[in-house]
Short mmCIF file of N, CA and C in Angstrom, two decimals:
data_model
loop_
_atom_site.label_atom_id
_atom_site.label_comp_id
_atom_site.label_asym_id
_atom_site.label_seq_id
_atom_site.Cartn_x
_atom_site.Cartn_y
_atom_site.Cartn_z
N UNK A 16 -32.28 -45.43 -4.91
CA UNK A 16 -31.51 -45.42 -6.14
C UNK A 16 -30.40 -46.45 -6.02
N UNK A 17 -30.23 -47.22 -7.08
CA UNK A 17 -29.18 -48.23 -7.16
C UNK A 17 -28.30 -47.87 -8.35
N UNK A 18 -27.00 -48.03 -8.19
CA UNK A 18 -26.08 -47.81 -9.30
C UNK A 18 -25.46 -49.16 -9.63
N UNK A 19 -25.80 -49.65 -10.81
CA UNK A 19 -25.27 -50.93 -11.28
C UNK A 19 -24.08 -50.64 -12.19
N UNK A 20 -22.99 -51.32 -11.97
CA UNK A 20 -21.77 -51.06 -12.73
C UNK A 20 -21.67 -51.99 -13.93
N UNK A 21 -21.28 -51.41 -15.06
CA UNK A 21 -20.99 -52.15 -16.29
C UNK A 21 -19.57 -51.79 -16.68
N UNK A 22 -18.84 -52.73 -17.23
CA UNK A 22 -17.49 -52.46 -17.70
C UNK A 22 -17.42 -52.78 -19.18
N UNK A 23 -17.12 -51.77 -19.99
CA UNK A 23 -17.04 -51.94 -21.44
C UNK A 23 -15.66 -51.48 -21.89
N UNK A 24 -14.84 -52.43 -22.32
CA UNK A 24 -13.48 -52.08 -22.78
C UNK A 24 -12.76 -51.19 -21.78
N UNK A 25 -12.79 -51.56 -20.52
CA UNK A 25 -12.14 -50.82 -19.43
C UNK A 25 -12.75 -49.44 -19.18
N UNK A 26 -13.96 -49.23 -19.64
CA UNK A 26 -14.70 -48.00 -19.36
C UNK A 26 -15.77 -48.36 -18.33
N UNK A 27 -15.77 -47.64 -17.23
CA UNK A 27 -16.71 -47.92 -16.15
C UNK A 27 -18.00 -47.12 -16.39
N UNK A 28 -19.10 -47.85 -16.57
CA UNK A 28 -20.39 -47.24 -16.90
C UNK A 28 -21.38 -47.50 -15.77
N UNK A 29 -22.05 -46.44 -15.32
CA UNK A 29 -23.05 -46.56 -14.26
C UNK A 29 -24.44 -46.64 -14.87
N UNK A 30 -25.21 -47.62 -14.45
CA UNK A 30 -26.63 -47.69 -14.80
C UNK A 30 -27.40 -47.29 -13.55
N UNK A 31 -28.11 -46.18 -13.64
CA UNK A 31 -28.86 -45.67 -12.50
C UNK A 31 -30.26 -46.28 -12.54
N UNK A 32 -30.62 -46.97 -11.48
CA UNK A 32 -31.90 -47.65 -11.39
C UNK A 32 -32.66 -47.08 -10.19
N UNK A 33 -33.92 -46.69 -10.42
CA UNK A 33 -34.69 -46.09 -9.34
C UNK A 33 -36.18 -46.36 -9.54
N UNK A 34 -36.91 -46.29 -8.44
CA UNK A 34 -38.37 -46.40 -8.49
C UNK A 34 -39.04 -45.04 -8.45
N UNK A 35 -38.22 -43.99 -8.43
CA UNK A 35 -38.78 -42.64 -8.35
C UNK A 35 -37.98 -41.69 -9.23
N UNK A 36 -38.52 -40.52 -9.44
CA UNK A 36 -37.84 -39.51 -10.24
C UNK A 36 -36.60 -39.05 -9.49
N UNK A 37 -35.46 -39.14 -10.17
CA UNK A 37 -34.18 -38.76 -9.57
C UNK A 37 -33.82 -37.32 -9.93
N UNK A 38 -34.08 -36.98 -11.18
CA UNK A 38 -33.72 -35.64 -11.65
C UNK A 38 -34.98 -34.81 -11.82
N UNK A 39 -35.15 -33.85 -10.90
CA UNK A 39 -36.28 -32.93 -10.97
C UNK A 39 -35.82 -31.51 -11.26
N UNK A 40 -34.50 -31.28 -11.18
CA UNK A 40 -33.97 -29.93 -11.38
C UNK A 40 -32.55 -30.03 -11.92
N UNK A 41 -32.02 -28.89 -12.34
CA UNK A 41 -30.63 -28.84 -12.79
C UNK A 41 -29.70 -29.30 -11.67
N UNK A 42 -29.98 -28.86 -10.45
CA UNK A 42 -29.13 -29.24 -9.31
C UNK A 42 -29.13 -30.75 -9.11
N UNK A 43 -30.28 -31.40 -9.28
CA UNK A 43 -30.33 -32.86 -9.16
C UNK A 43 -29.42 -33.52 -10.20
N UNK A 44 -29.42 -32.98 -11.41
CA UNK A 44 -28.56 -33.50 -12.47
C UNK A 44 -27.09 -33.34 -12.11
N UNK A 45 -26.75 -32.17 -11.56
CA UNK A 45 -25.36 -31.93 -11.15
C UNK A 45 -24.96 -32.84 -9.99
N UNK A 46 -25.87 -33.03 -9.04
CA UNK A 46 -25.60 -33.92 -7.91
C UNK A 46 -25.35 -35.35 -8.39
N UNK A 47 -26.17 -35.81 -9.33
CA UNK A 47 -26.00 -37.16 -9.88
C UNK A 47 -24.64 -37.26 -10.58
N UNK A 48 -24.33 -36.27 -11.39
CA UNK A 48 -23.06 -36.28 -12.11
C UNK A 48 -21.88 -36.32 -11.12
N UNK A 49 -21.93 -35.52 -10.08
CA UNK A 49 -20.87 -35.51 -9.07
C UNK A 49 -20.75 -36.85 -8.37
N UNK A 50 -21.88 -37.44 -8.03
CA UNK A 50 -21.91 -38.74 -7.36
C UNK A 50 -21.27 -39.80 -8.26
N UNK A 51 -21.65 -39.81 -9.52
CA UNK A 51 -21.13 -40.79 -10.48
C UNK A 51 -19.62 -40.59 -10.65
N UNK A 52 -19.21 -39.34 -10.81
CA UNK A 52 -17.79 -39.04 -11.00
C UNK A 52 -16.98 -39.45 -9.76
N UNK A 53 -17.50 -39.13 -8.59
CA UNK A 53 -16.82 -39.46 -7.34
C UNK A 53 -16.60 -40.97 -7.19
N UNK A 54 -17.55 -41.75 -7.72
CA UNK A 54 -17.44 -43.22 -7.64
C UNK A 54 -16.56 -43.81 -8.74
N UNK A 55 -16.00 -42.95 -9.59
CA UNK A 55 -15.05 -43.41 -10.60
C UNK A 55 -15.65 -43.87 -11.91
N UNK A 56 -16.90 -43.53 -12.15
CA UNK A 56 -17.52 -43.90 -13.41
C UNK A 56 -17.17 -42.89 -14.50
N UNK A 57 -17.05 -43.39 -15.73
CA UNK A 57 -16.76 -42.54 -16.89
C UNK A 57 -18.02 -42.12 -17.63
N UNK A 58 -19.05 -42.96 -17.54
CA UNK A 58 -20.28 -42.73 -18.29
C UNK A 58 -21.47 -43.16 -17.42
N UNK A 59 -22.64 -42.63 -17.78
CA UNK A 59 -23.83 -42.93 -16.99
C UNK A 59 -25.03 -43.17 -17.90
N UNK A 60 -25.87 -44.11 -17.46
CA UNK A 60 -27.13 -44.40 -18.15
C UNK A 60 -28.25 -44.17 -17.15
N UNK A 61 -29.26 -43.44 -17.58
CA UNK A 61 -30.42 -43.18 -16.72
C UNK A 61 -31.68 -43.39 -17.56
N UNK A 62 -32.73 -43.80 -16.91
CA UNK A 62 -33.98 -44.06 -17.62
C UNK A 62 -34.86 -42.82 -17.65
N UNK A 63 -35.50 -42.63 -18.78
CA UNK A 63 -36.39 -41.48 -19.00
C UNK A 63 -37.40 -41.34 -17.88
N UNK A 64 -37.94 -42.45 -17.39
CA UNK A 64 -38.97 -42.42 -16.35
C UNK A 64 -38.46 -41.83 -15.03
N UNK A 65 -37.14 -41.77 -14.89
CA UNK A 65 -36.54 -41.25 -13.67
C UNK A 65 -36.16 -39.77 -13.77
N UNK A 66 -36.63 -39.14 -14.85
CA UNK A 66 -36.34 -37.73 -15.10
C UNK A 66 -37.68 -36.98 -15.17
N UNK A 67 -37.74 -35.82 -14.55
CA UNK A 67 -38.96 -35.02 -14.58
C UNK A 67 -39.42 -34.75 -16.01
N UNK A 68 -40.73 -34.78 -16.26
CA UNK A 68 -41.23 -34.45 -17.60
C UNK A 68 -40.82 -33.04 -18.05
N UNK A 69 -40.55 -32.15 -17.10
CA UNK A 69 -40.10 -30.80 -17.45
C UNK A 69 -38.79 -30.82 -18.23
N UNK A 70 -37.98 -31.83 -18.02
CA UNK A 70 -36.71 -31.98 -18.75
C UNK A 70 -36.98 -32.01 -20.26
N UNK A 71 -38.09 -32.64 -20.63
CA UNK A 71 -38.41 -32.84 -22.04
C UNK A 71 -39.23 -31.69 -22.63
N UNK A 72 -39.42 -30.64 -21.86
CA UNK A 72 -40.02 -29.38 -22.33
C UNK A 72 -38.86 -28.39 -22.42
N UNK A 73 -38.37 -28.18 -23.62
CA UNK A 73 -37.14 -27.39 -23.78
C UNK A 73 -37.27 -25.96 -23.29
N UNK A 74 -38.50 -25.46 -23.16
CA UNK A 74 -38.68 -24.09 -22.66
C UNK A 74 -38.18 -23.94 -21.22
N UNK A 75 -38.15 -25.04 -20.47
CA UNK A 75 -37.68 -24.97 -19.08
C UNK A 75 -36.15 -24.85 -19.00
N UNK A 76 -35.47 -25.20 -20.05
CA UNK A 76 -34.00 -25.16 -20.17
C UNK A 76 -33.29 -26.16 -19.26
N UNK A 77 -34.04 -27.04 -18.60
CA UNK A 77 -33.42 -28.03 -17.71
C UNK A 77 -32.53 -28.98 -18.51
N UNK A 78 -33.04 -29.49 -19.62
CA UNK A 78 -32.27 -30.44 -20.43
C UNK A 78 -30.98 -29.80 -20.93
N UNK A 79 -31.07 -28.63 -21.49
CA UNK A 79 -29.89 -27.97 -22.03
C UNK A 79 -28.82 -27.73 -20.98
N UNK A 80 -29.24 -27.28 -19.81
CA UNK A 80 -28.27 -26.98 -18.75
C UNK A 80 -27.60 -28.25 -18.21
N UNK A 81 -28.39 -29.29 -18.02
CA UNK A 81 -27.83 -30.54 -17.50
C UNK A 81 -26.90 -31.18 -18.53
N UNK A 82 -27.35 -31.25 -19.76
CA UNK A 82 -26.54 -31.91 -20.79
C UNK A 82 -25.26 -31.13 -21.07
N UNK A 83 -25.32 -29.82 -20.95
CA UNK A 83 -24.12 -29.00 -21.13
C UNK A 83 -23.08 -29.34 -20.06
N UNK A 84 -23.53 -29.55 -18.83
CA UNK A 84 -22.61 -29.90 -17.74
C UNK A 84 -21.97 -31.26 -18.00
N UNK A 85 -22.75 -32.24 -18.43
CA UNK A 85 -22.19 -33.55 -18.74
C UNK A 85 -21.15 -33.43 -19.85
N UNK A 86 -21.44 -32.60 -20.85
CA UNK A 86 -20.48 -32.39 -21.94
C UNK A 86 -19.22 -31.70 -21.45
N UNK A 87 -19.39 -30.64 -20.66
CA UNK A 87 -18.23 -29.89 -20.16
C UNK A 87 -17.28 -30.77 -19.34
N UNK A 88 -17.87 -31.66 -18.54
CA UNK A 88 -17.05 -32.51 -17.68
C UNK A 88 -16.70 -33.84 -18.35
N UNK A 89 -17.07 -33.98 -19.60
CA UNK A 89 -16.74 -35.17 -20.42
C UNK A 89 -17.21 -36.48 -19.79
N UNK A 90 -18.40 -36.44 -19.26
CA UNK A 90 -19.02 -37.64 -18.73
C UNK A 90 -20.13 -38.03 -19.71
N UNK A 91 -19.94 -39.17 -20.37
CA UNK A 91 -20.92 -39.63 -21.35
C UNK A 91 -22.24 -39.95 -20.67
N UNK A 92 -23.31 -39.67 -21.39
CA UNK A 92 -24.65 -39.88 -20.83
C UNK A 92 -25.55 -40.53 -21.86
N UNK A 93 -26.27 -41.55 -21.43
CA UNK A 93 -27.31 -42.16 -22.26
C UNK A 93 -28.62 -42.09 -21.47
N UNK A 94 -29.64 -41.59 -22.13
CA UNK A 94 -30.98 -41.58 -21.53
C UNK A 94 -31.78 -42.63 -22.28
N UNK A 95 -32.31 -43.58 -21.53
CA UNK A 95 -32.98 -44.74 -22.11
C UNK A 95 -34.48 -44.58 -21.96
N UNK A 96 -35.20 -44.70 -23.10
CA UNK A 96 -36.65 -44.60 -23.03
C UNK A 96 -37.28 -44.57 -24.40
N UNK A 97 -38.57 -44.36 -24.42
CA UNK A 97 -39.34 -44.23 -25.66
C UNK A 97 -39.59 -42.75 -25.91
N UNK A 98 -38.88 -42.19 -26.86
CA UNK A 98 -38.97 -40.76 -27.11
C UNK A 98 -39.92 -40.41 -28.25
N UNK A 99 -40.56 -41.42 -28.81
CA UNK A 99 -41.50 -41.18 -29.92
C UNK A 99 -42.72 -40.37 -29.47
N UNK A 100 -43.01 -40.39 -28.18
CA UNK A 100 -44.18 -39.66 -27.67
C UNK A 100 -43.98 -38.15 -27.66
N UNK A 101 -42.74 -37.70 -27.79
CA UNK A 101 -42.47 -36.26 -27.81
C UNK A 101 -42.64 -35.75 -29.23
N UNK A 102 -43.75 -35.05 -29.45
CA UNK A 102 -44.11 -34.64 -30.80
C UNK A 102 -43.55 -33.28 -31.18
N UNK A 103 -42.99 -32.57 -30.23
CA UNK A 103 -42.43 -31.25 -30.49
C UNK A 103 -41.25 -31.37 -31.46
N UNK A 104 -41.29 -30.57 -32.52
CA UNK A 104 -40.20 -30.58 -33.49
C UNK A 104 -38.90 -30.19 -32.82
N UNK A 105 -38.95 -29.21 -31.92
CA UNK A 105 -37.71 -28.78 -31.26
C UNK A 105 -37.12 -29.89 -30.41
N UNK A 106 -37.96 -30.69 -29.75
CA UNK A 106 -37.45 -31.80 -28.94
C UNK A 106 -36.87 -32.88 -29.84
N UNK A 107 -37.54 -33.18 -30.94
CA UNK A 107 -37.02 -34.18 -31.89
C UNK A 107 -35.68 -33.72 -32.44
N UNK A 108 -35.57 -32.44 -32.78
CA UNK A 108 -34.30 -31.89 -33.28
C UNK A 108 -33.22 -31.96 -32.21
N UNK A 109 -33.59 -31.65 -30.98
CA UNK A 109 -32.65 -31.70 -29.85
C UNK A 109 -32.10 -33.11 -29.68
N UNK A 110 -32.97 -34.09 -29.72
CA UNK A 110 -32.55 -35.49 -29.59
C UNK A 110 -31.65 -35.88 -30.76
N UNK A 111 -32.03 -35.50 -31.96
CA UNK A 111 -31.24 -35.83 -33.15
C UNK A 111 -29.84 -35.23 -33.05
N UNK A 112 -29.76 -33.96 -32.70
CA UNK A 112 -28.46 -33.29 -32.60
C UNK A 112 -27.61 -33.87 -31.46
N UNK A 113 -28.25 -34.19 -30.35
CA UNK A 113 -27.51 -34.80 -29.24
C UNK A 113 -26.93 -36.14 -29.66
N UNK A 114 -27.72 -36.94 -30.34
CA UNK A 114 -27.26 -38.26 -30.77
C UNK A 114 -26.14 -38.17 -31.80
N UNK A 115 -26.12 -37.10 -32.59
CA UNK A 115 -25.06 -36.93 -33.59
C UNK A 115 -23.70 -36.77 -32.94
N UNK A 116 -23.65 -36.10 -31.80
CA UNK A 116 -22.35 -35.87 -31.16
C UNK A 116 -21.77 -37.15 -30.57
N UNK A 117 -22.65 -38.07 -30.18
CA UNK A 117 -22.19 -39.33 -29.61
C UNK A 117 -21.86 -39.25 -28.13
N UNK A 118 -21.80 -38.05 -27.59
CA UNK A 118 -21.46 -37.90 -26.17
C UNK A 118 -22.70 -38.01 -25.29
N UNK A 119 -23.80 -37.47 -25.79
CA UNK A 119 -25.10 -37.56 -25.13
C UNK A 119 -26.00 -38.33 -26.09
N UNK A 120 -26.61 -39.41 -25.61
CA UNK A 120 -27.44 -40.23 -26.48
C UNK A 120 -28.80 -40.49 -25.86
N UNK A 121 -29.81 -40.39 -26.69
CA UNK A 121 -31.16 -40.79 -26.33
C UNK A 121 -31.41 -42.10 -27.07
N UNK A 122 -31.59 -43.19 -26.33
CA UNK A 122 -31.71 -44.51 -26.93
C UNK A 122 -32.92 -45.24 -26.36
N UNK A 123 -33.31 -46.32 -27.05
CA UNK A 123 -34.50 -47.06 -26.64
C UNK A 123 -34.23 -48.14 -25.60
N UNK A 124 -33.03 -48.74 -25.65
CA UNK A 124 -32.77 -49.88 -24.76
C UNK A 124 -31.41 -49.76 -24.09
N UNK A 125 -31.24 -50.53 -23.04
CA UNK A 125 -29.96 -50.63 -22.35
C UNK A 125 -28.88 -51.11 -23.31
N UNK A 126 -29.22 -52.07 -24.14
CA UNK A 126 -28.26 -52.61 -25.10
C UNK A 126 -27.80 -51.53 -26.07
N UNK A 127 -28.74 -50.67 -26.52
CA UNK A 127 -28.38 -49.56 -27.41
C UNK A 127 -27.41 -48.60 -26.72
N UNK A 128 -27.67 -48.34 -25.45
CA UNK A 128 -26.81 -47.43 -24.70
C UNK A 128 -25.40 -48.00 -24.58
N UNK A 129 -25.29 -49.26 -24.21
CA UNK A 129 -23.98 -49.89 -24.07
C UNK A 129 -23.25 -49.93 -25.40
N UNK A 130 -23.97 -50.21 -26.47
CA UNK A 130 -23.37 -50.25 -27.81
C UNK A 130 -22.84 -48.86 -28.21
N UNK A 131 -23.60 -47.82 -27.90
CA UNK A 131 -23.15 -46.46 -28.24
C UNK A 131 -21.88 -46.08 -27.49
N UNK A 132 -21.71 -46.60 -26.30
CA UNK A 132 -20.50 -46.29 -25.53
C UNK A 132 -19.26 -46.96 -26.11
N UNK A 133 -19.47 -47.96 -26.98
CA UNK A 133 -18.34 -48.62 -27.64
C UNK A 133 -17.81 -47.80 -28.82
N UNK A 134 -18.60 -46.87 -29.30
CA UNK A 134 -18.21 -46.09 -30.49
C UNK A 134 -17.18 -45.05 -30.16
#
């Protein structure tokens, strides 16, 4: 795992880059959040491919628990990927509602993620 630093208007943003799944459980999400926070980052971007597919099955509650922690600790999160493949209405609603808050964003590109952090 590599953490690439971006600086946007004096906000330190971590881009997590990996060749393997980083988040397979709620604990993995918490560990990542702690690691990012410890390194002084305010926000984090992670790619969908680096998250277990179970995250995108809302019945597992992994997504809700992880995203709640990011919200509670006020660490902005962008998940970058193609979410059109998720046909579940509940997942589409979850993504829509998350994007409305602006704190947790599901976006298609790195550029979209960086732009959302400017808002």
